[in-house]
PDB file of C-alpha atoms in Angstrom:
ATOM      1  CA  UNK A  86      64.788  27.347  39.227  1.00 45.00           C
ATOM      2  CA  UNK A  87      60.819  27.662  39.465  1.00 51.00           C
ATOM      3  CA  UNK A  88      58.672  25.637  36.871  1.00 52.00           C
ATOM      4  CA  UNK A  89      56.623  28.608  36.378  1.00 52.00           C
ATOM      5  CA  UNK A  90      58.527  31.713  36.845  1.00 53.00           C
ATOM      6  CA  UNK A  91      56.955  34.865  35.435  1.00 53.00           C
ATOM      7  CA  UNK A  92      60.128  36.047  34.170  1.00 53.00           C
ATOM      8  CA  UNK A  93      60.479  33.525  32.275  1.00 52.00           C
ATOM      9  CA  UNK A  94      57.696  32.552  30.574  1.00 53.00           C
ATOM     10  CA  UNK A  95      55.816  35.256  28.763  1.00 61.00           C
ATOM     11  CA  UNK A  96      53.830  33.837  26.186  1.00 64.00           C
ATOM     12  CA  UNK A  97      50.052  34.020  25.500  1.00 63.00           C
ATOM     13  CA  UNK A  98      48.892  32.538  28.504  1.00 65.00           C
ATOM     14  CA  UNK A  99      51.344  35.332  30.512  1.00 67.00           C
ATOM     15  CA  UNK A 100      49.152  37.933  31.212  1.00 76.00           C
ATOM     16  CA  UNK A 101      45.171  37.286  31.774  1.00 79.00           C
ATOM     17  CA  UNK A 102      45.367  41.252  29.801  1.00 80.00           C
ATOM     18  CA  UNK A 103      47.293  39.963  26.971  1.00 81.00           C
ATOM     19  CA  UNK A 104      44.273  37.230  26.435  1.00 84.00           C
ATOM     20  CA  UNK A 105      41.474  39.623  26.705  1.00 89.00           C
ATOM     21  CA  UNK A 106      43.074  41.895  24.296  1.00 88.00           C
ATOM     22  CA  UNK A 107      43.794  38.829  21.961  1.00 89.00           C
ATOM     23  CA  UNK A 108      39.764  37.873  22.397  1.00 93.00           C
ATOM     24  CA  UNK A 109      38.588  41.590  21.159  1.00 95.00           C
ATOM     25  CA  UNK A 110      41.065  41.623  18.365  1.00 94.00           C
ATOM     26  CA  UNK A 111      39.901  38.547  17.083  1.00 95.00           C
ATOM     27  CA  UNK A 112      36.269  39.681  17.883  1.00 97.00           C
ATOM     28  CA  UNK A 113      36.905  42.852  15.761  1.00 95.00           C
ATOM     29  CA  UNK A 114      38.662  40.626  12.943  1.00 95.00           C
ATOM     30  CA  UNK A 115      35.434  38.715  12.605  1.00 96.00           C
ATOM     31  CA  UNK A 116      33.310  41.369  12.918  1.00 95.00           C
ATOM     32  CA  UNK A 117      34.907  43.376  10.277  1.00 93.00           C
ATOM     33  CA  UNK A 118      34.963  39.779   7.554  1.00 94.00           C
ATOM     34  CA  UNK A 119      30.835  40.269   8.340  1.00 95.00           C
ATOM     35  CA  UNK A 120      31.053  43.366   7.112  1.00 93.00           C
ATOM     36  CA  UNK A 121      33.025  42.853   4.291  1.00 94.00           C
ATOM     37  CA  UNK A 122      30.572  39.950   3.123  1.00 94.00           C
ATOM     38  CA  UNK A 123      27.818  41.716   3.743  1.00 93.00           C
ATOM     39  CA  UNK A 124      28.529  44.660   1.269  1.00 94.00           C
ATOM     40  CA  UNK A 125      30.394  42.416  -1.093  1.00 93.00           C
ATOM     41  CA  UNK A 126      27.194  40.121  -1.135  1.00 92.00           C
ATOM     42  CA  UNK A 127      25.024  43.732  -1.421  1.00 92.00           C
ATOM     43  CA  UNK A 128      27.021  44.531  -4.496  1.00 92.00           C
ATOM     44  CA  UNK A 129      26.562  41.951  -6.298  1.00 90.00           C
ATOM     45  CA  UNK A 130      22.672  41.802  -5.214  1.00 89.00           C
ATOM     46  CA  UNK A 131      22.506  45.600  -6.454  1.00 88.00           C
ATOM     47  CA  UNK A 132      20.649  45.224 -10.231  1.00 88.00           C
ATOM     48  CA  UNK A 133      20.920  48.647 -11.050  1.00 89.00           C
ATOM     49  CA  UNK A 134      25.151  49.193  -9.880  1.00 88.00           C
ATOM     50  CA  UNK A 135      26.466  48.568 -13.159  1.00 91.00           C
ATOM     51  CA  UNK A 136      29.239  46.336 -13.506  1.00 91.00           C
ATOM     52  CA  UNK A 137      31.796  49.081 -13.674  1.00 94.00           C
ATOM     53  CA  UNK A 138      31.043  50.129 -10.539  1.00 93.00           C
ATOM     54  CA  UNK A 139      30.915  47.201  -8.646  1.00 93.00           C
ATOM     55  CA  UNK A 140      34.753  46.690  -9.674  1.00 94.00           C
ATOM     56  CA  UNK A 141      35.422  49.968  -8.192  1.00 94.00           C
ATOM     57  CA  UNK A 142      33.985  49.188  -4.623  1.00 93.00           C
ATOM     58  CA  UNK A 143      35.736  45.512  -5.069  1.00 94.00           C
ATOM     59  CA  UNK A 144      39.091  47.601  -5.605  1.00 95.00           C
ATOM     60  CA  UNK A 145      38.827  49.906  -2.875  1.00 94.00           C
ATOM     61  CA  UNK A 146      37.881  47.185  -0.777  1.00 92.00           C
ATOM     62  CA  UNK A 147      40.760  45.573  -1.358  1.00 92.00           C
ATOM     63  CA  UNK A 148      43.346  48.598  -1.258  1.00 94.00           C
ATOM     64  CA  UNK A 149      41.126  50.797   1.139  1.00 93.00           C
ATOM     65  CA  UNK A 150      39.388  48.207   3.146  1.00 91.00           C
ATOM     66  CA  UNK A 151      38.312  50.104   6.433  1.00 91.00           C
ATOM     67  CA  UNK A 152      38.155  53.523   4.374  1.00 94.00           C
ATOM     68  CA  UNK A 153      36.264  51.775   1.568  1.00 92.00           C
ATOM     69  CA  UNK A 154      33.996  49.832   4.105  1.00 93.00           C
ATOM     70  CA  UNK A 155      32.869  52.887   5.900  1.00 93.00           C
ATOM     71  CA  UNK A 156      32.119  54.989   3.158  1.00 94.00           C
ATOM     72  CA  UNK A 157      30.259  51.969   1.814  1.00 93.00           C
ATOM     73  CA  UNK A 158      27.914  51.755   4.843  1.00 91.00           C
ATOM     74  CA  UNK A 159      27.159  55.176   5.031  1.00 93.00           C
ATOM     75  CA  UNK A 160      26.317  55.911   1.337  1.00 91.00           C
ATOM     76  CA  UNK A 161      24.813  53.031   0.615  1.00 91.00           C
ATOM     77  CA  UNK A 162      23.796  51.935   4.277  1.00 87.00           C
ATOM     78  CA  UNK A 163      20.056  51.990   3.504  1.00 87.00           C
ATOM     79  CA  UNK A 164      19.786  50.747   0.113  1.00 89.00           C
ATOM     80  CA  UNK A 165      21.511  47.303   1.810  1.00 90.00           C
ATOM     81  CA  UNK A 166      18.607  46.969   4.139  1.00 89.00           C
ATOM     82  CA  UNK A 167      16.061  47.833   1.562  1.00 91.00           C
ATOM     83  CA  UNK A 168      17.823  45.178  -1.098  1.00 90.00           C
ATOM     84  CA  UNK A 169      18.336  42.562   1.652  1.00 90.00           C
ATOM     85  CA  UNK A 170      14.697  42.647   2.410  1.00 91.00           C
ATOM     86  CA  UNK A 171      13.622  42.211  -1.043  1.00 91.00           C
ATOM     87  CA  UNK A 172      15.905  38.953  -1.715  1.00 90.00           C
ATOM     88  CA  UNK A 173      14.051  37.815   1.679  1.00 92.00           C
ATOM     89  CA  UNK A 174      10.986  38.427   0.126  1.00 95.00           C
ATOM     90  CA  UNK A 175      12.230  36.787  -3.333  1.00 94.00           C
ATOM     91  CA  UNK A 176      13.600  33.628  -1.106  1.00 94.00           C
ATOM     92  CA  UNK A 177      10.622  33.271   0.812  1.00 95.00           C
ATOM     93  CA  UNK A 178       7.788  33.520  -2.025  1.00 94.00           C
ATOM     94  CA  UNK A 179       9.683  30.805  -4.051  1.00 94.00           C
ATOM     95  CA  UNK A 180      10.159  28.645  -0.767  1.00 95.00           C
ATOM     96  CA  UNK A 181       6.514  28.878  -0.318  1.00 91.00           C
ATOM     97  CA  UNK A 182       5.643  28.115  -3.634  1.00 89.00           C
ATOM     98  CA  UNK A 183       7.921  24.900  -3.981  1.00 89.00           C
ATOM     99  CA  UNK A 184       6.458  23.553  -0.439  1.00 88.00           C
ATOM    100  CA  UNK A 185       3.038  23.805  -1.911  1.00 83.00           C
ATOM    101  CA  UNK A 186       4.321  22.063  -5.080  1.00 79.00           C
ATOM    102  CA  UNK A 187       5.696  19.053  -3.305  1.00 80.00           C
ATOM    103  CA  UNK A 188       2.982  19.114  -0.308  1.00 76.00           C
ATOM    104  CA  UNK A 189       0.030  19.452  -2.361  1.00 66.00           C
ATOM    105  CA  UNK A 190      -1.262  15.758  -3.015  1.00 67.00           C
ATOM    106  CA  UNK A 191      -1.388  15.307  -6.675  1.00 71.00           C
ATOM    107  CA  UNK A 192      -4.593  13.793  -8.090  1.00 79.00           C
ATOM    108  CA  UNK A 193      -5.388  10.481  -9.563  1.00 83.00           C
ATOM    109  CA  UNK A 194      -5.980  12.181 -12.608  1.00 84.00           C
ATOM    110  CA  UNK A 195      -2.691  13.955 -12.631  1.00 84.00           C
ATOM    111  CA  UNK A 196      -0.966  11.058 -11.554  1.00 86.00           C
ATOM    112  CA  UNK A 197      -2.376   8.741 -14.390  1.00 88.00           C
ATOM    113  CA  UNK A 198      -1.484  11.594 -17.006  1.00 89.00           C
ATOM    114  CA  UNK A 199       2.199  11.620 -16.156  1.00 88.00           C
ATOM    115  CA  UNK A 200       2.109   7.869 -16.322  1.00 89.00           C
ATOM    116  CA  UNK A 201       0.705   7.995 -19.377  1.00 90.00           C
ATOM    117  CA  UNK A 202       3.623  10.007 -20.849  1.00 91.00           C
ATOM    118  CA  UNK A 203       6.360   8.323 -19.041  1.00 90.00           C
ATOM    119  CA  UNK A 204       4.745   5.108 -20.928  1.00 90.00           C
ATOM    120  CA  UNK A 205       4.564   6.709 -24.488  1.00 91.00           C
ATOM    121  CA  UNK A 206       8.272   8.439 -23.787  1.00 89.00           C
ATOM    122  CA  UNK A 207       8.982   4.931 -23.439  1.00 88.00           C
ATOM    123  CA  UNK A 208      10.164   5.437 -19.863  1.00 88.00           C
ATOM    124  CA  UNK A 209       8.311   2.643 -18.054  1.00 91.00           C
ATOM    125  CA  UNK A 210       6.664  -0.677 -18.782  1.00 91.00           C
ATOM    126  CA  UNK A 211       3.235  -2.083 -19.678  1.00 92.00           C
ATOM    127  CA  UNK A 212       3.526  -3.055 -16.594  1.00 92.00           C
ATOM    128  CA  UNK A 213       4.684  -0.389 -14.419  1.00 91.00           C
ATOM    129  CA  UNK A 214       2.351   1.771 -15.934  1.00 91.00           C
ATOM    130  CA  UNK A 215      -0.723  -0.233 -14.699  1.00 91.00           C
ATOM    131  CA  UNK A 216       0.839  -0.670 -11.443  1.00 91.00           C
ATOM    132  CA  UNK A 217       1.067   3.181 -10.806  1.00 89.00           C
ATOM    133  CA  UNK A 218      -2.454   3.753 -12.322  1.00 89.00           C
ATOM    134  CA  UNK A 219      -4.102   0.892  -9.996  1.00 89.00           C
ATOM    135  CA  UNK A 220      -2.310   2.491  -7.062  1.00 87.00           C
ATOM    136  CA  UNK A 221      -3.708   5.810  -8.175  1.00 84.00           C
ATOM    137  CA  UNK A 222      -7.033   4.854  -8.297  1.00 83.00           C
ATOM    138  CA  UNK A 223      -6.704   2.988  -4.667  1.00 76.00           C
TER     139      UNK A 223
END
């Protein structure tokens, strides 16, 4: 008796073909979850699908994925790309407007002011008020 007789041992690792076909399965499997994110994340970007409708598409999708997925892209293929790049434009301007909020040095002036209501809100001290105002003014 061999250790590794073909015959006998036909498992995943039997065939090199068995493992490629595995691979592109798998590949396909992943591919199609993008997909399915994709529009489910479109749907629910869509403001003017009403709510209705969007429970439609989420049924089909789950009775009639491929079907439902296909249709999907090619009705509403372009509107995706069109909404996608305006939530990219949405993300970005509010990224770029919180980095200038937090990189923009604040002012002495500013600084002092926010003391100065931390100290009447009762937040901070006497004390740690006229520490943050001498370090301001440093």
């Amino acid at each position: 008796m061999r250790f590794f007789d073909t015959d006998e041992y036909e498992g995943f690792w039997g065939s090199f073909g068995d493992i490629i076909w595995w691979f592109l399965w798998a590949f396909v499997f992943v591919a199609y979850l993008f997909v399915l994110f994709a529009i489910i994340s479109d749907l629910f970007r869509d403001r003017k699908l009403s709510g209705w409708w969007k429970a439609v598409w989420i049924l089909f999708l789950i009775f009639l994925p491929f079907l439902t997925a296909l249709v999907y892209l090619i009705a509403r293929g372009a509107g995706m790309g069109e909404r996608a790049a305006k939530e990219a434009q949405t993300v970005r301007a509010a990224q770029d407007a919180y980095i200038k909020s937090v990189a923009a040095p604040a002012s002495p002036a500013d600084e002092i002011a926010k003391a100065k209501a931390l100290l009447d809100a009762g937040t901070i001290t006497q004390a740690e008020y006229d520490a943050i105002k001498a370090k301001a003014l440093a």
